[in-house]
Every structure is written in C-alpha cells, then in structure tokens.
Coordinates of C-alpha atoms and ligand atoms in Angstrom, one line a residue:
Chain A
X1 CA -103.3 -185.9 92.6
X2 CA -105.0 -189.2 91.7
X3 CA -108.6 -189.6 92.6
X4 CA -110.5 -192.9 92.4
X5 CA -114.2 -193.5 92.4
X6 CA -116.1 -196.4 93.7
X7 CA -119.5 -197.4 95.0
X8 CA -118.3 -199.2 98.1
X9 CA -114.9 -198.5 99.7
X10 CA -113.7 -201.3 102.0
X11 CA -110.9 -200.3 104.3
X12 CA -108.7 -203.2 105.5
X13 CA -108.0 -206.4 103.6
X14 CA -108.1 -208.9 106.4
X15 CA -110.6 -211.7 106.5
X16 CA -113.5 -209.3 107.2
X17 CA -112.6 -206.8 104.5
X18 CA -112.0 -209.5 101.9
X19 CA -115.3 -211.2 102.6
X20 CA -117.1 -207.8 102.5
X21 CA -115.6 -206.8 99.1
X22 CA -116.1 -210.2 97.5
X23 CA -119.7 -210.4 98.8
X24 CA -120.5 -206.9 97.7
X25 CA -119.3 -207.7 94.1
X26 CA -121.3 -210.9 94.2
X27 CA -124.4 -208.9 95.1
X28 CA -123.8 -206.7 92.1
X29 CA -122.0 -203.6 93.5
X30 CA -118.6 -202.2 92.6
X31 CA -116.1 -202.4 95.5
X32 CA -112.6 -201.0 96.0
X33 CA -110.6 -202.8 98.7
X34 CA -107.6 -201.1 100.2
X35 CA -105.0 -202.0 102.9
X36 CA -101.8 -200.3 104.2
X37 CA -100.0 -203.6 104.0
X38 CA -98.3 -204.8 100.8
X39 CA -100.7 -207.7 100.4
X40 CA -104.2 -208.9 101.4
X41 CA -104.7 -211.3 104.4
X42 CA -104.8 -209.0 107.4
X43 CA -103.1 -210.4 110.6
X44 CA -104.0 -214.0 110.5
X45 CA -103.4 -214.7 106.8
X46 CA -100.0 -212.9 106.6
X47 CA -97.9 -214.4 103.9
X48 CA -100.7 -216.6 102.6
X49 CA -101.2 -214.5 99.4
X50 CA -98.1 -215.9 97.8
X51 CA -98.2 -219.4 99.4
X52 CA -101.5 -220.3 100.9
X53 CA -101.3 -223.2 103.4
X54 CA -104.6 -222.7 105.3
X55 CA -107.8 -223.9 103.7
X56 CA -110.0 -220.9 104.5
X57 CA -107.2 -218.5 103.5
X58 CA -106.9 -220.3 100.1
X59 CA -110.7 -220.2 99.6
X60 CA -111.1 -216.5 100.3
X61 CA -107.9 -215.3 98.6
X62 CA -108.8 -217.3 95.5
X63 CA -112.2 -215.8 95.6
X64 CA -110.6 -212.3 95.8
X65 CA -108.3 -213.2 92.9
X66 CA -111.2 -214.3 90.8
X67 CA -113.5 -211.4 91.6
X68 CA -113.7 -208.1 89.8
X69 CA -112.9 -206.3 93.1
X70 CA -110.4 -203.5 92.6
X71 CA -107.9 -204.2 95.3
X72 CA -105.0 -201.9 96.1
X73 CA -102.3 -202.2 98.7
X74 CA -99.8 -199.8 100.4
X75 CA -102.6 -197.3 101.0
X76 CA -103.1 -196.0 104.6
X77 CA -106.3 -194.1 105.3
X78 CA -105.4 -190.9 107.1
X79 CA -108.4 -188.6 106.8
X80 CA -111.6 -187.7 105.1
X81 CA -111.4 -184.4 103.2
X82 CA -115.2 -184.4 103.3
X83 CA -117.8 -187.1 103.9
X84 CA -117.4 -189.7 101.2
X85 CA -113.9 -188.5 100.2
X86 CA -111.2 -190.5 101.8
X87 CA -107.5 -189.5 101.8
X88 CA -104.8 -192.1 101.8
X89 CA -101.0 -191.9 102.4
X90 CA -98.9 -194.0 100.0
X91 CA -95.2 -194.3 99.1
X92 CA -96.0 -192.3 96.0
X93 CA -97.9 -189.5 97.7
X94 CA -101.5 -188.9 98.6
X95 CA -104.4 -190.6 96.9
X96 CA -108.1 -189.7 97.2
X97 CA -111.1 -192.1 96.9
X98 CA -114.6 -190.9 96.4
X99 CA -117.2 -193.4 97.6
X100 CA -120.9 -193.8 98.2
X101 CA -120.7 -196.3 101.1
X102 CA -118.0 -197.5 103.4
X103 CA -117.1 -200.8 105.0
X104 CA -114.5 -200.4 107.8
X105 CA -112.7 -203.6 108.6
X106 CA -109.5 -202.4 110.3
X107 CA -109.1 -205.3 112.7
X108 CA -107.4 -205.2 116.1
X109 CA -104.0 -204.5 117.7
X110 CA -102.4 -206.0 120.8
X111 CA -102.8 -204.5 124.2
X112 CA -99.4 -203.8 125.7
X113 CA -98.7 -203.1 129.4
X114 CA -95.4 -201.4 130.2
X115 CA -92.8 -203.1 132.4
X116 CA -89.2 -202.3 132.9
X117 CA -87.2 -203.1 129.8
X118 CA -90.2 -203.2 127.4
X119 CA -88.6 -200.8 124.9
X120 CA -85.5 -202.9 124.4
X121 CA -84.9 -204.3 120.9
X122 CA -85.9 -208.0 121.0
X123 CA -89.1 -207.3 122.9
X124 CA -92.1 -207.6 120.6
X125 CA -95.8 -208.0 120.7
X126 CA -96.7 -211.7 120.8
X127 CA -98.8 -211.6 117.6
X128 CA -96.3 -208.9 116.6
X129 CA -93.3 -211.2 116.4
X130 CA -95.6 -213.8 114.8
X131 CA -96.6 -211.5 111.9
X132 CA -93.0 -210.3 111.5
X133 CA -91.9 -213.9 111.2
X134 CA -94.6 -214.6 108.6
X135 CA -93.0 -211.8 106.5
X136 CA -89.5 -213.2 106.8
X137 CA -88.1 -212.1 110.2
X138 CA -85.5 -214.7 111.0
X139 CA -85.9 -216.6 114.4
X140 CA -84.2 -219.9 113.5
X141 CA -82.2 -221.1 116.5
X142 CA -83.4 -218.2 118.7
X143 CA -84.7 -218.7 122.2
X144 CA -88.0 -216.9 122.7
X145 CA -90.2 -216.4 125.7
X146 CA -93.9 -216.0 124.8
X147 CA -96.0 -214.3 127.5
X148 CA -99.1 -212.3 128.3
X149 CA -102.6 -213.5 127.9
X150 CA -105.0 -215.1 125.5
X151 CA -105.1 -217.8 122.8
X152 CA -103.0 -215.7 120.5
X153 CA -100.0 -216.7 122.6
X154 CA -100.4 -220.3 121.5
X155 CA -100.9 -219.4 117.8
X156 CA -97.8 -217.1 118.0
X157 CA -95.7 -219.8 119.7
X158 CA -96.7 -222.4 117.1
X159 CA -95.7 -220.1 114.2
X160 CA -92.3 -219.2 115.9
X161 CA -91.5 -222.8 116.6
X162 CA -92.4 -223.9 113.0
X163 CA -89.9 -221.2 111.9
X164 CA -87.2 -222.8 113.9
X165 CA -87.3 -220.8 117.2
X166 CA -86.8 -222.6 120.5
X167 CA -89.7 -221.6 122.8
X168 CA -88.3 -221.3 126.3
X169 CA -91.8 -221.2 127.7
X170 CA -95.3 -219.8 127.3
X171 CA -96.4 -217.7 130.3
X172 CA -100.2 -217.1 130.6
X173 CA -101.2 -214.6 133.4
X174 CA -104.6 -216.2 133.9
X175 CA -105.5 -218.7 136.6
X176 CA -105.8 -222.4 135.8
X177 CA -109.5 -222.4 136.8
X178 CA -110.5 -219.7 134.2
X179 CA -108.5 -221.5 131.5
X180 CA -110.3 -224.8 132.2
X181 CA -113.6 -223.0 131.9
X182 CA -112.6 -221.5 128.6
X183 CA -111.6 -224.9 127.3
X184 CA -115.0 -226.3 128.3
X185 CA -116.8 -223.4 126.6
X186 CA -115.2 -224.5 123.3
X187 CA -117.0 -227.9 123.5
X188 CA -120.0 -226.9 121.3
X189 CA -117.7 -225.5 118.6
X190 CA -116.0 -228.5 116.9
X191 CA -113.9 -226.1 114.7
X192 CA -112.3 -224.4 117.6
X193 CA -111.7 -227.7 119.4
X194 CA -109.9 -229.0 116.4
X195 CA -107.8 -225.8 116.2
X196 CA -106.9 -226.2 119.9
X197 CA -105.9 -229.8 119.4
X198 CA -103.7 -229.0 116.4
X199 CA -102.0 -226.2 118.5
X200 CA -101.4 -228.7 121.3
X201 CA -99.6 -231.1 118.9
X202 CA -97.5 -228.3 117.4
X203 CA -96.5 -227.1 120.9
X204 CA -95.8 -230.6 122.4
X205 CA -93.0 -230.4 125.0
X206 CA -93.1 -226.6 125.3
X207 CA -93.5 -225.5 129.0
X208 CA -96.8 -223.8 129.6
X209 CA -96.9 -221.8 132.8
X210 CA -100.2 -220.5 134.1
X211 CA -100.5 -217.7 136.7
X212 CA -97.2 -216.4 135.4
X213 CA -96.2 -213.0 133.9
X214 CA -93.1 -211.2 132.9
X215 CA -91.9 -208.6 135.4
X216 CA -89.0 -207.1 133.6
X217 CA -86.7 -207.5 130.6
X218 CA -82.9 -206.9 130.8
X219 CA -80.0 -206.6 128.4
X220 CA -77.4 -204.3 127.0
X221 CA -78.8 -202.8 123.7
X222 CA -81.2 -205.8 123.3
X223 CA -83.1 -208.2 125.5
X224 CA -80.9 -210.9 127.0
X225 CA -83.1 -212.2 129.9
X226 CA -86.5 -211.7 131.5
X227 CA -87.8 -212.2 135.0
X228 CA -90.9 -214.4 135.2
X229 CA -93.2 -214.0 138.3
X230 CA -95.2 -217.0 139.6
X231 CA -96.8 -216.3 142.9
X232 CA -94.1 -215.5 145.4
X233 CA -91.3 -216.8 143.1
X234 CA -89.5 -214.9 140.5
X235 CA -87.3 -216.8 138.0
X236 CA -84.7 -215.4 135.5
X237 CA -84.9 -216.9 132.0
X238 CA -82.2 -216.2 129.4
X239 CA -83.6 -215.5 125.9
X240 CA -83.0 -213.8 122.6
X241 CA -86.5 -212.4 122.3
X242 CA -89.6 -211.8 124.3
X243 CA -93.0 -211.9 122.5
X244 CA -95.6 -210.4 124.9
X245 CA -99.2 -209.2 124.5
X246 CA -102.3 -208.9 126.7
X247 CA -105.2 -209.6 124.4
X248 CA -106.5 -207.5 121.5
X249 CA -108.2 -204.1 121.2
X250 CA -110.2 -202.9 118.2
X251 CA -108.6 -200.4 115.8
X252 CA -111.5 -197.9 115.9
X253 CA -109.7 -194.7 114.9
X254 CA -111.4 -194.4 111.5
X255 CA -114.8 -195.3 112.8
X256 CA -114.4 -192.7 115.6
X257 CA -113.3 -190.1 113.2
X258 CA -116.6 -190.6 111.3
X259 CA -118.5 -190.4 114.5
X260 CA -119.6 -194.0 114.8
X261 CA -121.0 -194.9 118.2
X262 CA -118.9 -197.2 120.4
X263 CA -119.6 -199.5 123.3
X264 CA -116.8 -201.1 125.4
X265 CA -114.2 -200.0 122.9
X266 CA -115.9 -201.7 119.9
X267 CA -118.1 -200.2 117.2
X268 CA -121.9 -200.7 117.7
X269 CA -123.6 -202.2 114.7
X270 CA -127.1 -203.5 113.9
X271 CA -127.9 -207.0 112.3
X272 CA -126.7 -205.7 108.9
X273 CA -123.4 -204.6 110.4
X274 CA -124.5 -201.0 109.9
X275 CA -123.0 -198.5 112.3
X276 CA -124.7 -195.5 113.8
X277 CA -123.5 -193.3 110.8
X278 CA -125.6 -193.6 107.6
X279 CA -123.8 -195.5 104.9
X280 CA -121.0 -196.7 107.2
X281 CA -120.8 -200.5 107.8
X282 CA -118.2 -202.2 110.1
X283 CA -117.1 -205.8 110.3
X284 CA -114.5 -208.0 112.0
X285 CA -112.5 -207.3 115.1
X286 CA -113.5 -203.6 115.3
X287 CA -117.0 -204.7 116.3
X288 CA -115.5 -206.8 119.2
X289 CA -112.8 -209.4 119.4
X290 CA -114.0 -212.7 118.2
X291 CA -111.5 -214.2 115.8
X292 CA -111.4 -215.1 112.2
X293 CA -114.8 -217.0 111.9
X294 CA -116.6 -213.9 113.3
X295 CA -114.6 -211.6 110.9
X296 CA -115.6 -213.7 107.9
X297 CA -119.3 -213.9 108.7
X298 CA -119.6 -210.2 109.6
X299 CA -117.7 -209.3 106.5
X300 CA -120.1 -211.3 104.3
X301 CA -123.1 -209.6 106.0
X302 CA -121.6 -206.1 105.7
X303 CA -120.7 -206.5 102.1
X304 CA -124.1 -207.8 101.1
X305 CA -125.9 -205.0 103.1
X306 CA -123.6 -202.3 101.7
X307 CA -124.5 -203.6 98.2
X308 CA -128.2 -203.3 99.0
X309 CA -128.8 -207.0 99.3
X310 CA -129.6 -207.0 103.0
X311 CA -132.0 -210.0 103.1
X312 CA -131.5 -212.1 106.2
X313 CA -129.6 -215.2 105.6
X314 CA -130.2 -218.2 108.0
X315 CA -126.7 -219.5 107.5
X316 CA -125.0 -216.2 108.3
X317 CA -127.2 -215.6 111.3
X318 CA -126.4 -219.0 112.8
X319 CA -122.7 -218.5 112.1
X320 CA -122.8 -215.1 113.7
X321 CA -124.4 -216.2 116.9
X322 CA -122.0 -219.1 117.2
X323 CA -119.0 -216.8 116.9
X324 CA -120.5 -214.3 119.3
X325 CA -120.6 -217.1 121.9
X326 CA -116.9 -217.7 121.4
X327 CA -116.2 -213.9 121.7
X328 CA -117.9 -213.8 125.1
X329 CA -116.1 -216.9 126.4
X330 CA -112.8 -215.3 125.3
X331 CA -113.5 -212.0 127.0
X332 CA -114.6 -213.7 130.3
X333 CA -111.7 -216.1 130.5
X334 CA -108.7 -213.8 129.9
X335 CA -109.5 -211.0 132.3
X336 CA -106.2 -209.2 133.3
X337 CA -105.1 -209.6 136.9
X338 CA -104.5 -206.6 139.2
X339 CA -100.8 -207.3 139.7
X340 CA -100.2 -206.3 136.1
X341 CA -101.1 -202.7 137.1
X342 CA -97.9 -202.5 139.2
X343 CA -95.2 -203.7 136.8
X344 CA -93.9 -200.3 135.8
X345 CA -91.4 -198.3 137.9
X346 CA -91.2 -194.5 138.1
X347 CA -88.8 -194.3 135.2
X348 CA -90.5 -196.9 133.0
X349 CA -91.8 -195.3 129.8
X350 CA -95.6 -195.2 129.3
X351 CA -95.3 -193.4 126.0
X352 CA -92.6 -194.9 123.8
X353 CA -92.8 -192.2 121.1
X354 CA -92.4 -189.1 123.3
X355 CA -90.5 -190.9 126.1
X356 CA -93.0 -190.0 128.8
X357 CA -92.4 -191.9 132.1
X358 CA -94.9 -193.1 134.7
X359 CA -93.6 -190.5 137.1
X360 CA -94.4 -187.7 134.7
X361 CA -98.1 -188.7 134.4
X362 CA -98.6 -189.4 138.1
X363 CA -101.8 -187.5 139.3
X364 CA -103.2 -187.1 135.8
X365 CA -106.9 -188.0 135.7
X366 CA -107.4 -188.6 132.0
X367 CA -105.5 -189.4 128.8
X368 CA -106.2 -185.8 127.8
X369 CA -104.7 -184.3 130.9
X370 CA -101.6 -186.5 130.5
X371 CA -101.4 -185.3 126.9
X372 CA -101.6 -181.6 127.8
X373 CA -99.4 -182.0 130.9
X374 CA -96.7 -184.4 129.7
X375 CA -97.1 -184.8 125.9
X376 CA -98.4 -188.4 126.4
X377 CA -99.6 -189.9 123.1
X378 CA -98.4 -186.9 121.1
X379 CA -95.9 -188.8 119.0
X380 CA -96.0 -190.9 115.9
X381 CA -98.3 -193.7 117.1
X382 CA -100.9 -191.1 118.3
X383 CA -101.6 -193.0 121.6
X384 CA -102.4 -196.3 119.9
X385 CA -100.1 -198.1 122.3
X386 CA -100.2 -196.0 125.5
X387 CA -104.0 -195.4 125.1
X388 CA -104.9 -199.0 125.5
X389 CA -102.4 -199.3 128.4
X390 CA -103.8 -196.3 130.2
X391 CA -107.3 -197.6 129.9
X392 CA -106.4 -200.8 131.8
X393 CA -103.8 -199.2 134.2
X394 CA -105.7 -196.0 135.2
X395 CA -109.2 -196.4 133.8
X396 CA -108.6 -193.6 131.3
X397 CA -111.0 -193.2 128.4
X398 CA -108.8 -193.9 125.4
X399 CA -111.8 -193.4 123.1
X400 CA -112.0 -189.7 123.8
X401 CA -109.1 -188.7 121.6
X402 CA -108.9 -189.0 117.8
X403 CA -107.6 -186.3 115.5
X404 CA -106.8 -186.2 111.8
X405 CA -104.5 -187.1 110.2
X406 CA -104.7 -190.6 111.7
X407 CA -101.0 -191.1 111.0
X408 CA -97.9 -188.9 110.4
X409 CA -98.5 -188.1 106.7
X410 CA -96.7 -186.4 103.9
X411 CA -97.4 -182.8 103.3
X412 CA -99.2 -183.7 100.2
X413 CA -102.0 -185.3 102.2
X414 CA -102.4 -182.1 104.2
X415 CA -102.5 -179.9 101.2
X416 CA -105.6 -181.8 99.9
X417 CA -107.4 -181.5 103.2
X418 CA -106.6 -177.9 103.9
X419 CA -106.8 -176.1 100.6
X420 CA -108.8 -178.0 98.0
X421 CA -111.8 -179.0 100.1
X422 CA -114.5 -177.1 101.9
X423 CA -113.9 -179.1 105.1
X424 CA -117.0 -180.2 106.8
X425 CA -117.4 -182.2 110.0
X426 CA -118.4 -185.7 109.2
X427 CA -122.0 -186.6 110.2
Chain B
X1 CA -88.4 -214.3 89.7
X2 CA -85.1 -214.3 91.5
X3 CA -85.1 -215.6 95.0
X4 CA -82.9 -212.8 96.3
X5 CA -82.9 -209.1 96.1
X6 CA -80.0 -206.8 96.3
X7 CA -80.5 -203.6 98.4
X8 CA -78.5 -201.0 100.3
X9 CA -78.7 -200.3 104.0
X10 CA -77.0 -197.2 105.2
X11 CA -74.9 -197.4 102.0
X12 CA -73.8 -201.0 102.4
X13 CA -74.9 -203.6 99.9
X14 CA -76.8 -206.7 101.1
X15 CA -78.6 -209.7 99.5
X16 CA -81.8 -210.8 101.3
X17 CA -84.6 -213.3 100.4
X18 CA -87.1 -211.9 98.0
X19 CA -90.6 -211.1 99.3
X20 CA -89.7 -210.3 102.9
X21 CA -90.5 -207.1 104.8
X22 CA -88.0 -204.3 105.1
X23 CA -88.0 -204.8 108.9
X24 CA -87.0 -208.5 108.3
X25 CA -84.3 -207.5 105.8
X26 CA -82.8 -205.2 108.5
X27 CA -82.7 -208.2 110.9
X28 CA -81.1 -210.4 108.2
X29 CA -78.5 -207.7 107.8
X30 CA -77.7 -207.9 111.5
X31 CA -79.4 -204.8 112.8
X32 CA -80.7 -205.2 116.3
X33 CA -81.9 -201.5 116.5
X34 CA -83.1 -199.4 113.6
X35 CA -83.9 -196.1 115.4
X36 CA -82.8 -194.1 118.4
X37 CA -85.3 -192.4 120.8
X38 CA -84.8 -188.9 122.2
X39 CA -82.7 -190.2 125.0
X40 CA -80.6 -192.2 122.4
X41 CA -82.0 -195.5 123.6
X42 CA -82.1 -198.1 120.8
X43 CA -85.5 -199.1 119.3
X44 CA -86.6 -201.7 116.8
X45 CA -89.8 -203.2 115.3
X46 CA -92.3 -204.0 118.1
X47 CA -95.9 -204.4 117.0
X48 CA -95.2 -205.8 113.5
X49 CA -98.4 -204.3 112.1
X50 CA -98.1 -200.6 111.4
X51 CA -99.3 -199.4 114.8
X52 CA -96.3 -198.5 117.0
X53 CA -94.1 -196.7 114.3
X54 CA -90.9 -198.0 116.0
X55 CA -89.7 -199.6 112.8
X56 CA -89.7 -196.4 110.8
X57 CA -86.8 -196.0 108.4
X58 CA -86.1 -193.9 105.3
X59 CA -86.8 -195.9 102.1
X60 CA -85.7 -194.2 98.9
X61 CA -85.8 -190.9 100.6
X62 CA -89.1 -191.0 102.4
X63 CA -90.1 -192.1 105.9
X64 CA -91.9 -195.5 105.8
X65 CA -92.7 -198.3 108.2
X66 CA -90.3 -201.3 107.7
X67 CA -92.9 -203.8 108.8
X68 CA -95.4 -202.8 106.1
X69 CA -93.0 -202.5 103.1
X70 CA -91.6 -205.3 101.0
X71 CA -88.0 -205.3 99.8
X72 CA -87.4 -204.5 96.1
X73 CA -84.2 -204.6 94.0
X74 CA -81.9 -201.6 94.6
X75 CA -84.0 -200.3 97.5
X76 CA -82.1 -197.7 99.5
X77 CA -82.8 -198.0 103.2
X78 CA -81.5 -195.6 105.8
X79 CA -81.8 -196.0 109.6
X80 CA -82.1 -192.3 110.4
X81 CA -85.8 -191.7 110.5
Ligands
FAD501 C1 -100.6 -209.3 115.4 C2 -101.8 -210.2 115.4 C3 -101.7 -211.6 115.0 C4 -102.8 -212.4 115.0 N1 -102.6 -213.7 114.6 C5 -103.7 -214.6 114.7 C6 -103.5 -216.0 114.4 O1 -102.4 -216.5 114.2 N2 -104.6 -216.8 114.5 C7 -105.8 -216.3 114.8 O2 -106.8 -217.0 114.8 N3 -106.0 -215.0 115.0 C8 -105.0 -214.1 115.0 N4 -105.1 -212.8 115.3 C9 -106.5 -212.3 115.6 C10 -107.0 -211.6 114.3 O3 -107.4 -210.3 114.8 C11 -108.2 -212.3 113.7 O4 -108.0 -213.7 113.6 C12 -108.5 -211.8 112.2 O5 -107.3 -211.6 111.5 C13 -109.3 -210.6 112.3 O6 -109.7 -210.3 111.0 P1 -110.1 -208.8 110.6 O7 -110.4 -208.8 109.2 O8 -111.2 -208.3 111.5 O9 -108.9 -207.9 110.9 P2 -107.3 -207.9 110.4 O10 -107.0 -209.3 110.0 O11 -106.5 -207.3 111.5 O12 -107.3 -207.0 109.2 C14 -107.4 -205.6 109.3 C15 -106.6 -204.9 108.1 O13 -106.9 -203.5 108.1 C16 -105.7 -202.9 107.7 N5 -105.8 -201.5 108.2 C17 -105.9 -201.0 109.5 N6 -106.0 -199.7 109.5 C18 -105.8 -199.3 108.2 C19 -105.8 -198.0 107.6 N7 -105.9 -196.8 108.3 N8 -105.6 -197.9 106.2 C20 -105.6 -199.1 105.5 N9 -105.6 -200.3 106.0 C21 -105.7 -200.4 107.4 C22 -104.6 -203.7 108.4 O14 -103.4 -203.5 107.7 C23 -105.1 -205.1 108.3 O15 -104.6 -205.8 107.1 C24 -104.0 -211.9 115.3 C25 -104.2 -210.5 115.6 C26 -103.1 -209.7 115.7 C27 -103.3 -208.3 116.1
FES502 S1 -93.2 -202.6 114.1 FE1 -94.8 -201.3 114.8 S2 -95.2 -200.1 113.1 FE2 -93.8 -201.5 112.3

C-alpha cells in the first residue's frame, strides 16, 4: 500500500486549502494538498481549473500550478490510523499519508430541510445543482425553481441561467426587512456590493419572492411541480427541477475525529488558525460560514503558521476582520423561520439513506436515540444530511456523533487501520 | 484532446462531452434516476459535492460517487450500486 510523507498535509483544495498550501510552500515548508474531487477549486471554483473565468480563481490556481506543492486529487480522507498518519480512499485503493502538521480546509455543505417529495429525482441542493452544472450537468431549456435561503440562491440561479436554464422564480424564506438590513450591512464592503450588483444584472427579469418557501414537490418518478407558500397563499409552479438549500453548515467531521473543540458547529481557532489540538490548523468555511474572501485570508494565515512563519501580518488581520463582519451579517440576516419546522408529514423521509420517516423518530430526544431506535443516520452519508436537519428541526446535537471510517470505504482501508497499526486515540 | 469520450452505461454505448462528471454523463444519456432506495423509490444526484451518496454508481467494478468522478474513455458505468 502506497505511503506518502510530507511536512504539512492540507485536506481540501478549495480556496482555503489552496491558499494554505501555496502560502506554506512560500514560507519554506513542504506541503501536500489533497481533495476528493477530481480537480482543485472547491465549491466556488468548480470547473475553473481547466478554464478560469474569475480573476481570483485564475490568480490562485496559477499560483498553485507554479508552486512546488504536491497536489493530488481523487483522495478522500476516511480515518487516521494513528496521529499523523492519514488514511485515504481512492479509486485505486487505500493510500496513507504521514505528516507532521495538518491544515483542515474541508469547507461546508448545504443544510437541507425535508419536505414531502424532497427525495424525487430533479430535486437538488441549490448550490448542489450549481456545482453539478459547472461539471457539465445539462440544464439548457429546463425550467428550474430556486428556493431556500441565503445569498447562495442568487449565485446558483445566475450559474443555472448562464447555462441556459429558465429560472421560474427564486424563493427566499426570509422577510423583506431582514434582507434590506443585510444589503445595508454590505455597504462598507465595496467588493461584496459589486458582486451583488453583478448578480442583479445577471438575474434581471427573474421573479424574486421573499417570505416564500417550498412546501412540497410532486411528480411521477421525477419532480414535475412544486407548491410555493407565501403567507396564506399556496401556488403550484410547474418545473423540471427544484434547487433548494437552507444555508451552509461546516464539514467538521475530520476536525471532530481529531478532537478539535467546536463552538456553534464551527471549529474554534486562535489568531493563527490553530485549533485546540496541537499541530492541527483549520481554515475556511469549517471555522464558520463567511464565503470565499474569508476562506482565502484564513488559508494564507494557516499555511504560514503551519510552516512556522506565524508573524502577524497587518494586511491579513485587516482582511480577516472585514470578512468576519460579513460572516456575522450573513448569519443574522438569514435566520430560518419556524414554519420550516412543519413541512414534513409523518411519512416524509428524514434519513434518505436508511429510509427513516418522521413518524419513526417521533419522541426521540437526540440524534443518538434516533440512531439506536430507528437507524437514523446509519447509512452511506453517516448523518451528514439528516444531522443538520435534526439540529434545526428538533434541537438535536449533530456534533455528538462521528465514527471512523468517515465514509463507506473499501476493505483495503480497514485492513490498514485494524491490523497494521497500533491504534491509538487521537489527542 | 478529443472533445468527446465514449463510454458504456449499463452495457450501452454513449458519447458525452469530455471533462464532465459521471453524474452529468448519466443525465446526458437520459437517466433521471441512477439508484433505487430500499422501497424501490428512484433516486439521483442531490448534493453535487460528495456528501449525500445518492449519486453512487459502479465504475469499472467499484462503487464510486458520480458527482466526484470525471468521465474517461471506455469507462464502464453501472447503475446498480
Ligand atoms: C454547493 C456549494 C456551492 C457554492 N457556490 C458558491 C458560489 O457560487 N459563490 C460563492 O461565493 N460561494 C459559494 N459557496 C460557498 C463556499 O463555501 C465558499 O465560497 C468557498 O468555496 C469556501 O471555500 P473553502 O475552501 O472553505 O471550502 P470549499 O470550497 O468547500 O472546499 C473544501 C474542499 O474540501 C474537500 N473535502 C471535503 N472533505 C474531504 C475529505 N474527507 N477528503 C478530501 N477532500 C475533502 C471538498 O471536496 C472541497 O473541494 C458554495 C458552497 C457550496 C456548499
Ligand atoms: S450528489 Fe451527493 S454525493 Fe454525489
């Protein structure tokens, strides 16, 4: 079984991971950058590796190309055989990486809230359909409803429209008042204002409904229509696809496996992006949702610090506090409304993997109880989808459960862990 | 580099644009659903980013996620994962 060695292992090649690996090399360290996707770029820069169209993507992807960083793709971290020895699942079998220090930059996923029909083919995450389209999913001539909450709905709709989809409408669950406040909070940040203006142009003529959310999706074998609720009114809209998401949640599984302290679902870090575990740095969305600018600046800081060059940089500190301001405004503006807790019926699935319904978990007081009682979260995704839902719907603590391997892995990965190593608990 | 690749889905031959994901290739080939749940209900790609595992298929014999893999020439894709 192949074993690689490196000084700094960077997990996740999104903006944060790329900035960390490039900055670590610039500071004189050896870095290995890995991602489970086929290319670097993370979520926002999908498809930019082959054909960059965004200036910051071009800048950082060129920097990565020109840097001595050892970058490898198609590797998914599933476990640590021992501290400092990471185990990856790949199409060719297991790979191990021995490292001295770690930067975790695994980004965020979308929060999904179950409603009748949400498992039909043609229902996607909002960012989910966006990234599928960036990797060639055809939507030309298709009629798409984009719904849920947060600025990602606008970015997703713009991508889909540019790829030839007809956007039937964008439905944002939040009230007009909060949205206006969010727009105002962008004023001190010219970059964000410009982005907002560009999105408005790209989405000219698309109906934007506030105070509106999808109640159900219907169709035979795939989505054919949805019901959109606005106050007392419910309207049926025909469509070929529904792209729906309720904000983002950090992908903290790896950090939790290593024992990093969390607060509010995000990894706690100091001013050098160092977590509570010695030698483990974290950067980007896993430290709290704040978008690409925050991911880049935190990645630079983490990479330099992991390389031992942790001198304070005025530029980076200013950039970080500006992006933290945006992160707070984002969180305050797009609070999810109570009505979203009542979308599911008794027979709606909460766990898509194990087909566990809402009726089956009624009365359970925690994610753990629902797991033991009804197999909730025991399937392939390991509660990545239903955990974030249960947190909002029932106040369950999704952080409580994380077990290796972090994804269904080949037998070869297990063999390493169980027989070759003297398995120790991570610090 | 050719702008198309030839691959096989459940034994049938297809040509799809080069560089796209396996999930996208399945959609190009007309597949709405790529998996059946325990209750036989149809499922397809959902999160697009390797989180939900709904897009899993067998690629050249091993179970992989269609949204994370790129198409290659002569790839053998089976929707029975
Ligand atoms: C679906 C989606 C679409 C988005 N689209 C936009 C957009 O259009 N515009 C925008 O401004 N923001 C968008 N965002 C917000 C986005 O989170 C940030 O803008 C930015 O991409 C965050 O950078 P990051 O480096 O922290 O994380 P990411 O870009 O998410 O990168 C994390 C990387 O870690 C990898 N990874 C995770 N777990 C593992 C593992 N176990 N092993 C190996 N690799 C792993 C992932 O494959 C991913 O490439 C989107 C978010 C999501 C979830
Ligand atoms: S679509 Fe969710 S894992 Fe591929």
